[in-house]
Coordinates of C-alpha atoms in Angstrom, one line a residue:
X1 CA 33.2 24.8 -46.8
X2 CA 30.0 26.6 -46.0
X3 CA 30.3 24.9 -42.7
X4 CA 34.0 26.1 -42.1
X5 CA 32.8 30.0 -42.1
X6 CA 29.8 29.4 -40.6
X7 CA 31.8 27.5 -37.7
X8 CA 34.2 30.3 -37.8
X9 CA 31.6 33.2 -37.0
X10 CA 30.5 31.3 -34.3
X11 CA 34.0 30.7 -32.6
X12 CA 35.7 33.9 -33.8
X13 CA 39.4 34.3 -33.4
X14 CA 41.2 37.4 -31.5
X15 CA 40.7 40.7 -33.6
X16 CA 43.8 40.9 -36.6
X17 CA 45.1 44.7 -36.6
X18 CA 44.2 46.7 -39.2
X19 CA 45.8 46.4 -42.7
X20 CA 48.3 48.9 -43.5
X21 CA 47.6 50.9 -46.4
X22 CA 50.3 52.4 -48.9
X23 CA 51.4 55.7 -49.4
X24 CA 48.4 56.5 -52.1
X25 CA 45.7 55.0 -49.9
X26 CA 45.6 51.4 -51.8
X27 CA 44.4 48.3 -50.4
X28 CA 47.2 45.5 -50.0
X29 CA 47.8 43.1 -52.8
X30 CA 46.8 40.1 -50.7
X31 CA 43.8 39.5 -48.8
X32 CA 42.1 36.6 -47.0
X33 CA 38.8 35.8 -47.0
X34 CA 38.0 38.3 -43.9
X35 CA 39.8 41.0 -45.9
X36 CA 42.3 40.9 -43.3
X37 CA 45.8 41.5 -44.8
X38 CA 48.0 38.7 -45.4
X39 CA 51.8 38.6 -44.2
X40 CA 54.7 37.4 -45.7
X41 CA 55.7 34.2 -44.6
X42 CA 59.5 32.7 -45.0
X43 CA 58.6 29.1 -43.9
X44 CA 58.1 27.3 -46.9
X45 CA 55.2 24.9 -44.7
X46 CA 53.6 27.8 -43.8
X47 CA 53.2 28.8 -47.5
X48 CA 51.9 25.4 -48.5
X49 CA 49.6 25.2 -45.4
X50 CA 48.4 28.4 -46.9
X51 CA 47.7 27.3 -50.3
X52 CA 45.7 24.4 -49.2
X53 CA 43.0 26.9 -47.1
X54 CA 43.2 29.4 -50.0
X55 CA 41.6 26.5 -52.7
X56 CA 39.4 25.4 -50.0
X57 CA 38.2 29.0 -49.2
X58 CA 35.0 30.8 -50.9
X59 CA 34.5 34.2 -52.3
X60 CA 32.3 36.1 -50.2
X61 CA 29.3 38.0 -52.3
X62 CA 28.2 41.6 -51.8
X63 CA 24.8 41.3 -51.6
X64 CA 24.4 44.8 -52.6
X65 CA 26.2 45.7 -55.8
X66 CA 27.4 42.0 -56.9
X67 CA 31.1 42.9 -56.3
X68 CA 33.3 40.1 -54.7
X69 CA 34.9 40.2 -51.6
X70 CA 38.7 39.2 -53.0
X71 CA 40.2 36.0 -51.6
X72 CA 43.8 35.8 -51.9
X73 CA 44.4 32.4 -54.0
X74 CA 48.1 32.1 -52.8
X75 CA 47.8 33.2 -49.0
X76 CA 51.8 32.9 -49.4
X77 CA 51.7 35.8 -46.5
X78 CA 49.9 34.0 -43.8
X79 CA 52.1 32.3 -41.2
X80 CA 50.5 29.4 -39.0
X81 CA 50.7 31.3 -35.6
X82 CA 48.8 34.1 -37.1
X83 CA 45.8 31.8 -38.8
X84 CA 42.2 32.6 -37.7
X85 CA 41.0 30.1 -34.9
X86 CA 38.2 28.0 -36.0
X87 CA 35.5 25.0 -34.9
X88 CA 38.4 22.7 -36.4
X89 CA 41.3 24.2 -34.8
X90 CA 39.8 24.4 -31.6
X91 CA 38.7 21.0 -31.0
X92 CA 40.6 18.7 -28.4
X93 CA 43.3 16.2 -29.4
X94 CA 41.3 13.2 -29.5
X95 CA 44.1 10.7 -29.4
X96 CA 44.7 11.8 -25.4
X97 CA 40.8 12.0 -24.5
X98 CA 41.2 8.2 -26.3
X99 CA 44.3 7.2 -23.9
X100 CA 42.4 8.4 -20.9
X101 CA 39.3 6.8 -21.5
X102 CA 41.4 3.1 -22.2
X103 CA 43.4 4.1 -19.1
X104 CA 39.8 4.3 -16.7
X105 CA 38.4 1.4 -18.5
X106 CA 41.3 -0.7 -17.8
X107 CA 41.6 0.2 -14.4
X108 CA 37.5 -0.5 -13.7
X109 CA 38.4 -4.2 -15.5
X110 CA 41.3 -4.6 -12.8
X111 CA 38.8 -3.6 -9.6
X112 CA 36.1 -6.0 -10.8
X113 CA 38.4 -8.8 -11.2
X114 CA 39.6 -8.3 -7.9
X115 CA 36.4 -8.5 -6.7
X116 CA 36.4 -12.6 -7.8
X117 CA 32.4 -12.0 -8.9
X118 CA 32.9 -15.0 -11.1
X119 CA 31.4 -18.0 -10.3
X120 CA 33.9 -20.8 -9.4
X121 CA 31.8 -24.0 -10.6
X122 CA 30.8 -24.3 -14.2
X123 CA 27.3 -26.1 -12.8
X124 CA 26.3 -22.3 -11.8
X125 CA 26.5 -21.2 -15.2
X126 CA 23.6 -24.0 -16.5
X127 CA 20.3 -22.5 -17.0
X128 CA 21.2 -19.5 -15.3
X129 CA 18.1 -17.7 -16.7
X130 CA 15.7 -20.4 -15.3
X131 CA 13.7 -21.0 -18.6
X132 CA 13.9 -24.4 -18.5
X133 CA 14.2 -27.2 -22.1
X134 CA 11.9 -30.4 -23.0
X135 CA 13.6 -33.9 -23.0
X136 CA 13.7 -37.0 -23.3
X137 CA 11.2 -36.7 -26.5
X138 CA 9.1 -34.1 -25.5
X139 CA 7.6 -36.1 -22.1
X140 CA 9.9 -34.3 -19.4
X141 CA 10.8 -31.3 -18.5
X142 CA 14.1 -29.7 -16.7
X143 CA 15.0 -27.1 -14.9
X144 CA 18.0 -25.7 -12.4
X145 CA 17.7 -24.1 -9.7
X146 CA 20.6 -22.5 -7.3
X147 CA 19.3 -22.6 -3.8
X148 CA 19.5 -18.7 -2.3
X149 CA 20.1 -17.6 0.9
X150 CA 16.6 -16.9 1.7
X151 CA 15.4 -20.4 1.1
X152 CA 17.6 -22.5 3.8
X153 CA 16.9 -22.6 7.4
X154 CA 18.4 -23.1 10.8
X155 CA 20.3 -26.3 9.7
X156 CA 21.9 -24.4 7.0
X157 CA 20.0 -26.6 4.4
X158 CA 17.4 -25.9 2.3
X159 CA 13.8 -26.0 3.9
X160 CA 11.4 -28.9 2.7
X161 CA 9.3 -26.1 1.8
X162 CA 12.3 -24.5 -0.9
X163 CA 12.2 -28.0 -2.6
X164 CA 8.2 -28.6 -2.6
X165 CA 8.2 -24.8 -4.4
X166 CA 10.5 -26.1 -6.8
X167 CA 8.3 -28.7 -7.7
X168 CA 5.2 -26.3 -8.3
X169 CA 7.5 -24.0 -10.6
X170 CA 8.5 -27.0 -12.3
X171 CA 4.9 -28.3 -13.3
X172 CA 3.4 -24.8 -14.0
X173 CA 6.9 -23.9 -16.4
X174 CA 6.2 -27.4 -17.9
X175 CA 2.7 -26.4 -19.1
X176 CA 3.4 -23.3 -19.9
X177 CA 6.7 -24.4 -22.3
X178 CA 4.4 -26.8 -23.9
X179 CA 1.7 -24.1 -24.8
X180 CA -0.8 -25.9 -22.2
X181 CA -1.2 -22.6 -20.0
X182 CA -4.6 -21.2 -19.7
X183 CA -5.4 -18.2 -18.3
X184 CA -5.0 -19.2 -14.8
X185 CA -2.1 -21.9 -12.8
X186 CA -2.9 -25.1 -13.6
X187 CA -5.3 -24.9 -16.3
X188 CA -5.1 -25.4 -19.9
X189 CA -6.8 -23.8 -22.7
X190 CA -9.8 -26.1 -22.8
X191 CA -10.3 -26.3 -19.2
X192 CA -10.6 -22.4 -19.1
X193 CA -12.9 -22.3 -21.4
X194 CA -15.3 -24.8 -18.6
X195 CA -14.2 -23.0 -15.5
X196 CA -11.8 -26.2 -14.5
X197 CA -8.7 -26.5 -13.1
X198 CA -6.1 -28.6 -11.3
X199 CA -6.3 -29.4 -7.6
X200 CA -3.8 -31.7 -5.9
X201 CA -5.5 -34.8 -4.0
X202 CA -2.2 -36.9 -2.7
X203 CA 1.9 -36.4 -3.0
X204 CA 4.5 -38.1 -1.6
X205 CA 8.0 -37.2 -1.3
X206 CA 11.3 -39.0 -0.1
X207 CA 14.0 -37.0 1.0
X208 CA 17.7 -38.3 0.6
X209 CA 19.8 -34.9 1.0
X210 CA 19.0 -31.5 1.3
X211 CA 21.1 -29.0 -0.8
X212 CA 23.0 -26.3 0.9
X213 CA 23.3 -22.5 0.1
X214 CA 24.8 -22.1 -3.4
X215 CA 24.1 -25.9 -4.6
X216 CA 22.5 -26.5 -7.8
X217 CA 20.0 -28.8 -8.0
X218 CA 18.4 -30.0 -11.4
X219 CA 14.4 -31.0 -11.4
X220 CA 12.9 -33.0 -13.6
X221 CA 9.3 -33.6 -13.9
X222 CA 6.7 -35.5 -16.1
X223 CA 2.8 -36.5 -16.2
X224 CA 1.0 -39.5 -16.7
X225 CA -2.6 -41.3 -16.3
X226 CA -4.3 -41.8 -13.0
X227 CA -7.9 -43.7 -13.0
X228 CA -10.2 -42.3 -15.2
X229 CA -10.2 -38.7 -14.1
X230 CA -7.1 -37.7 -12.9
X231 CA -3.8 -37.2 -13.9
X232 CA -0.4 -38.3 -12.0
X233 CA 3.0 -35.6 -11.7
X234 CA 6.3 -37.0 -10.9
X235 CA 9.5 -35.3 -9.9
X236 CA 13.3 -35.7 -9.8
X237 CA 15.5 -33.8 -8.0
X238 CA 19.7 -34.4 -8.3
X239 CA 22.7 -32.5 -7.5
X240 CA 23.5 -31.0 -10.7
X241 CA 27.2 -31.8 -10.1
X242 CA 27.2 -35.1 -8.6
X243 CA 23.7 -36.7 -10.2
X244 CA 22.9 -38.0 -6.5
X245 CA 19.8 -37.7 -6.0
X246 CA 18.0 -34.8 -3.8
X247 CA 14.3 -35.8 -4.0
X248 CA 11.5 -38.1 -5.5
X249 CA 8.3 -37.2 -5.3
X250 CA 4.8 -38.4 -6.9
X251 CA 1.2 -36.8 -7.0
X252 CA -2.4 -37.2 -7.8
X253 CA -4.4 -34.4 -9.2
X254 CA -8.4 -34.0 -10.1
X255 CA -10.4 -31.3 -11.6
X256 CA -12.3 -28.7 -9.8
X257 CA -15.2 -26.1 -11.1
X258 CA -14.3 -22.5 -10.2
X259 CA -17.4 -21.4 -9.8
X260 CA -19.2 -24.7 -8.2
X261 CA -15.5 -26.0 -6.3
X262 CA -17.0 -29.4 -6.9
X263 CA -14.9 -31.9 -8.2
X264 CA -15.3 -32.6 -11.8
X265 CA -15.0 -35.5 -14.9
X266 CA -12.2 -34.7 -17.2
X267 CA -13.6 -33.7 -20.6
X268 CA -12.8 -35.4 -24.2
X269 CA -11.3 -31.9 -25.3
X270 CA -9.4 -31.5 -21.9
X271 CA -8.0 -35.0 -22.4
X272 CA -6.7 -34.4 -25.8
X273 CA -4.8 -31.8 -24.6
X274 CA -2.9 -34.0 -22.2
X275 CA -2.7 -37.2 -23.4
X276 CA -0.1 -37.0 -25.9
X277 CA 2.5 -35.9 -22.8
X278 CA 1.8 -38.6 -20.9
X279 CA 4.5 -40.8 -19.4
X280 CA 4.4 -44.5 -17.8
X281 CA 7.5 -44.1 -16.1
X282 CA 7.2 -43.6 -12.0
X283 CA 9.7 -41.5 -9.5
X284 CA 8.4 -43.5 -6.9
X285 CA 7.9 -47.3 -7.4
X286 CA 6.9 -48.5 -4.1
X287 CA 4.6 -46.0 -2.6
X288 CA 3.0 -45.6 0.6
X289 CA -0.7 -46.3 0.4
X290 CA -1.6 -47.1 4.1
X291 CA -4.9 -45.4 5.5
X292 CA -4.3 -42.6 8.1
X293 CA -5.5 -43.3 11.4
X294 CA -8.4 -41.3 12.5
X295 CA -6.9 -38.4 14.7
X296 CA -6.8 -37.2 17.7
X297 CA -6.9 -41.2 18.7
X298 CA -3.4 -42.5 19.8
X299 CA -1.9 -45.3 21.8
X300 CA -0.7 -43.0 25.1
X301 CA 1.9 -45.6 25.6
X302 CA 4.0 -45.4 22.6
X303 CA 3.1 -42.2 21.2
X304 CA 2.3 -38.4 22.3
X305 CA 0.1 -35.6 21.1
X306 CA 0.7 -32.1 20.3
X307 CA -1.6 -29.2 19.2
X308 CA -1.3 -25.9 17.8
X309 CA -4.4 -23.7 17.3
X310 CA -5.4 -20.2 15.9
X311 CA -3.6 -20.7 12.6
X312 CA -5.0 -18.4 9.9
X313 CA -4.0 -17.6 6.6
X314 CA -2.6 -14.7 5.2
X315 CA -3.2 -12.8 2.2
X316 CA 0.1 -13.7 0.4
X317 CA -0.9 -17.6 1.2
X318 CA -3.7 -17.6 -1.3
X319 CA -3.1 -18.6 -5.0
X320 CA -4.2 -17.5 -8.1
X321 CA -7.3 -19.6 -7.5
X322 CA -8.1 -18.0 -4.6
X323 CA -7.3 -20.7 -2.0
X324 CA -4.6 -21.5 0.3
X325 CA -1.5 -22.7 -1.9
X326 CA -1.0 -26.5 -0.7
X327 CA 2.8 -25.6 0.0
X328 CA 1.5 -23.6 3.2
X329 CA -0.3 -26.7 4.2
X330 CA 3.6 -28.5 4.8
X331 CA 4.4 -25.4 7.1
X332 CA 1.3 -25.5 9.2
X333 CA 1.4 -29.3 9.8
X334 CA 5.0 -28.9 11.1
X335 CA 3.9 -26.1 13.4
X336 CA 3.1 -28.8 16.1
X337 CA 6.0 -30.9 15.8
X338 CA 7.8 -30.7 18.8
X339 CA 10.8 -28.7 18.7
X340 CA 12.8 -31.6 19.9
X341 CA 12.4 -33.2 16.5
X342 CA 13.1 -30.5 14.2
X343 CA 16.8 -29.8 16.1
X344 CA 17.7 -33.5 16.1
X345 CA 16.2 -34.8 13.2
X346 CA 15.4 -34.1 9.4
X347 CA 12.8 -35.3 7.4
X348 CA 13.0 -38.2 5.4
X349 CA 9.5 -39.0 3.7
X350 CA 6.0 -37.4 3.6
X351 CA 2.6 -38.6 2.4
X352 CA -0.5 -35.8 1.9
X353 CA -3.6 -36.6 1.7
X354 CA -5.7 -33.3 0.8
X355 CA -9.5 -33.7 1.8
X356 CA -10.5 -29.8 1.0
X357 CA -9.6 -26.5 0.3
X358 CA -8.6 -23.5 2.9
X359 CA -10.0 -20.2 1.9
X360 CA -9.0 -16.7 3.3
X361 CA -11.3 -16.8 6.6
X362 CA -10.5 -20.1 7.4
X363 CA -9.2 -20.6 11.2
X364 CA -7.2 -23.8 11.6
X365 CA -5.5 -26.1 14.3
X366 CA -2.5 -28.7 13.5
X367 CA -2.2 -32.0 15.5
X368 CA 0.6 -33.9 15.6
X369 CA 1.2 -37.3 17.4
X370 CA 4.7 -38.6 17.5
X371 CA 5.3 -42.4 17.3
X372 CA 9.0 -44.0 17.9
X373 CA 9.6 -46.8 16.0
X374 CA 13.1 -48.3 16.3
X375 CA 17.0 -47.6 17.4
X376 CA 19.1 -48.0 14.3
X377 CA 22.1 -46.9 16.2
X378 CA 22.9 -46.6 20.1
X379 CA 21.4 -43.3 20.8
X380 CA 19.6 -42.8 17.6
X381 CA 15.6 -43.2 17.0
X382 CA 14.1 -43.2 14.2
X383 CA 10.0 -41.3 14.1
X384 CA 7.2 -41.5 12.5
X385 CA 4.3 -39.1 13.0
X386 CA 0.8 -38.7 12.4
X387 CA -0.6 -35.0 11.8
X388 CA -4.1 -33.6 11.4
X389 CA -4.5 -29.8 10.1
X390 CA -8.4 -28.8 10.3
X391 CA -10.7 -26.3 10.9
X392 CA -11.7 -25.3 14.1
X393 CA -15.3 -25.9 13.4
X394 CA -14.1 -29.4 12.9
X395 CA -13.8 -30.6 9.0
X396 CA -10.2 -31.7 8.2
X397 CA -8.1 -30.3 5.5
X398 CA -5.3 -32.2 5.4
X399 CA -3.9 -35.5 6.7
X400 CA -0.4 -36.6 6.7
X401 CA 2.2 -38.8 7.6
X402 CA 6.0 -37.9 8.2
X403 CA 9.3 -39.9 8.8
X404 CA 12.0 -38.5 10.2
X405 CA 15.7 -39.7 10.7
X406 CA 18.4 -38.3 13.0
X407 CA 20.5 -35.7 12.0
X408 CA 24.0 -36.9 10.3
X409 CA 22.8 -40.3 9.8
X410 CA 23.5 -41.3 6.1
X411 CA 20.7 -41.8 3.3
X412 CA 20.9 -44.2 0.7
X413 CA 22.4 -41.8 -2.1
X414 CA 21.1 -43.3 -5.6
X415 CA 21.9 -42.0 -9.0
X416 CA 19.5 -40.2 -11.0
X417 CA 16.8 -40.9 -13.7
X418 CA 17.4 -44.2 -15.7
X419 CA 15.5 -43.7 -18.8

């Protein structure tokens, strides 16, 4: 009630005419809380409203002599049209405001529906945040990727670098999810204490098909033992809708000291961290163990050689361990491949043998030797290439072997993992 009086002070109504006086100068018999004369109302509804306000009114105390201003308990004579304006009766009609807001929301919802923003395939809703999950009794990590527009090339399909980046991302997320990520990429807590980190020494990948923009692929990865001082990591990528294999890959990793940049043995503490996650399953059963020829030697009768020089790493090509990311090497290797191969063939498989790391101030050259293997069909030839990426000063960085199939040729589609 006190709030009503205070609100009325801030929102005064129009000034009321002075109350009439009687012949003897007496005050009127009926006064409202402001001391204004109350008029007789003929309507019964006005009488009831006046009585209600009269019961809610509070007498105003005169601070001078303790006399009270009279408050008419009846308010019988106050018509509704002459009632004083207060904070409450100046508020807007909330029902109309609510109706306006509802109309706006319905119109916005209709417009949003017309844009057809919702994905048309349920597989696009799977693992949209990209967190991944542990499956198969804790030994496999699974993560989904949607192929983005900036990940496709001139063929309107994902590039080999895109697929390789997905392999690397799932490997790191696997280590992170199981709680083995130290203070750097590829290091467990015990490795970080000893300034050790993993480096890849060999990798082999077989590509059965290349996904297109908007496709969703499911990447599975797991680790295993390789010799006494190495680790193996495998991947299997499949189409999340059809289940057909997209890519299979395996790799071998060794430890390097971050300070000395030399290879190191696996400490027992580190081995105890990673052994519980080992699996014996192999993504590629028949691995390519052929030795690489010494480039640039080649048979002029059946091969041709291409060279690209002056390749230098950018700052963005370095990883957290201050050496060139291994996926970047693939791009450099293909820099020297003839454009005719890239236009008419697609990469079917690649084998990489990493010899040494590459730093930010390195200058490299790429060598490619093309061999014609056989003709599967009239007008279609299958090619294989030998690659060498080296410093211009001489030392070899990476050796590689690639197999190419004609574009449009059907690869053998296999269904995903069978554990």
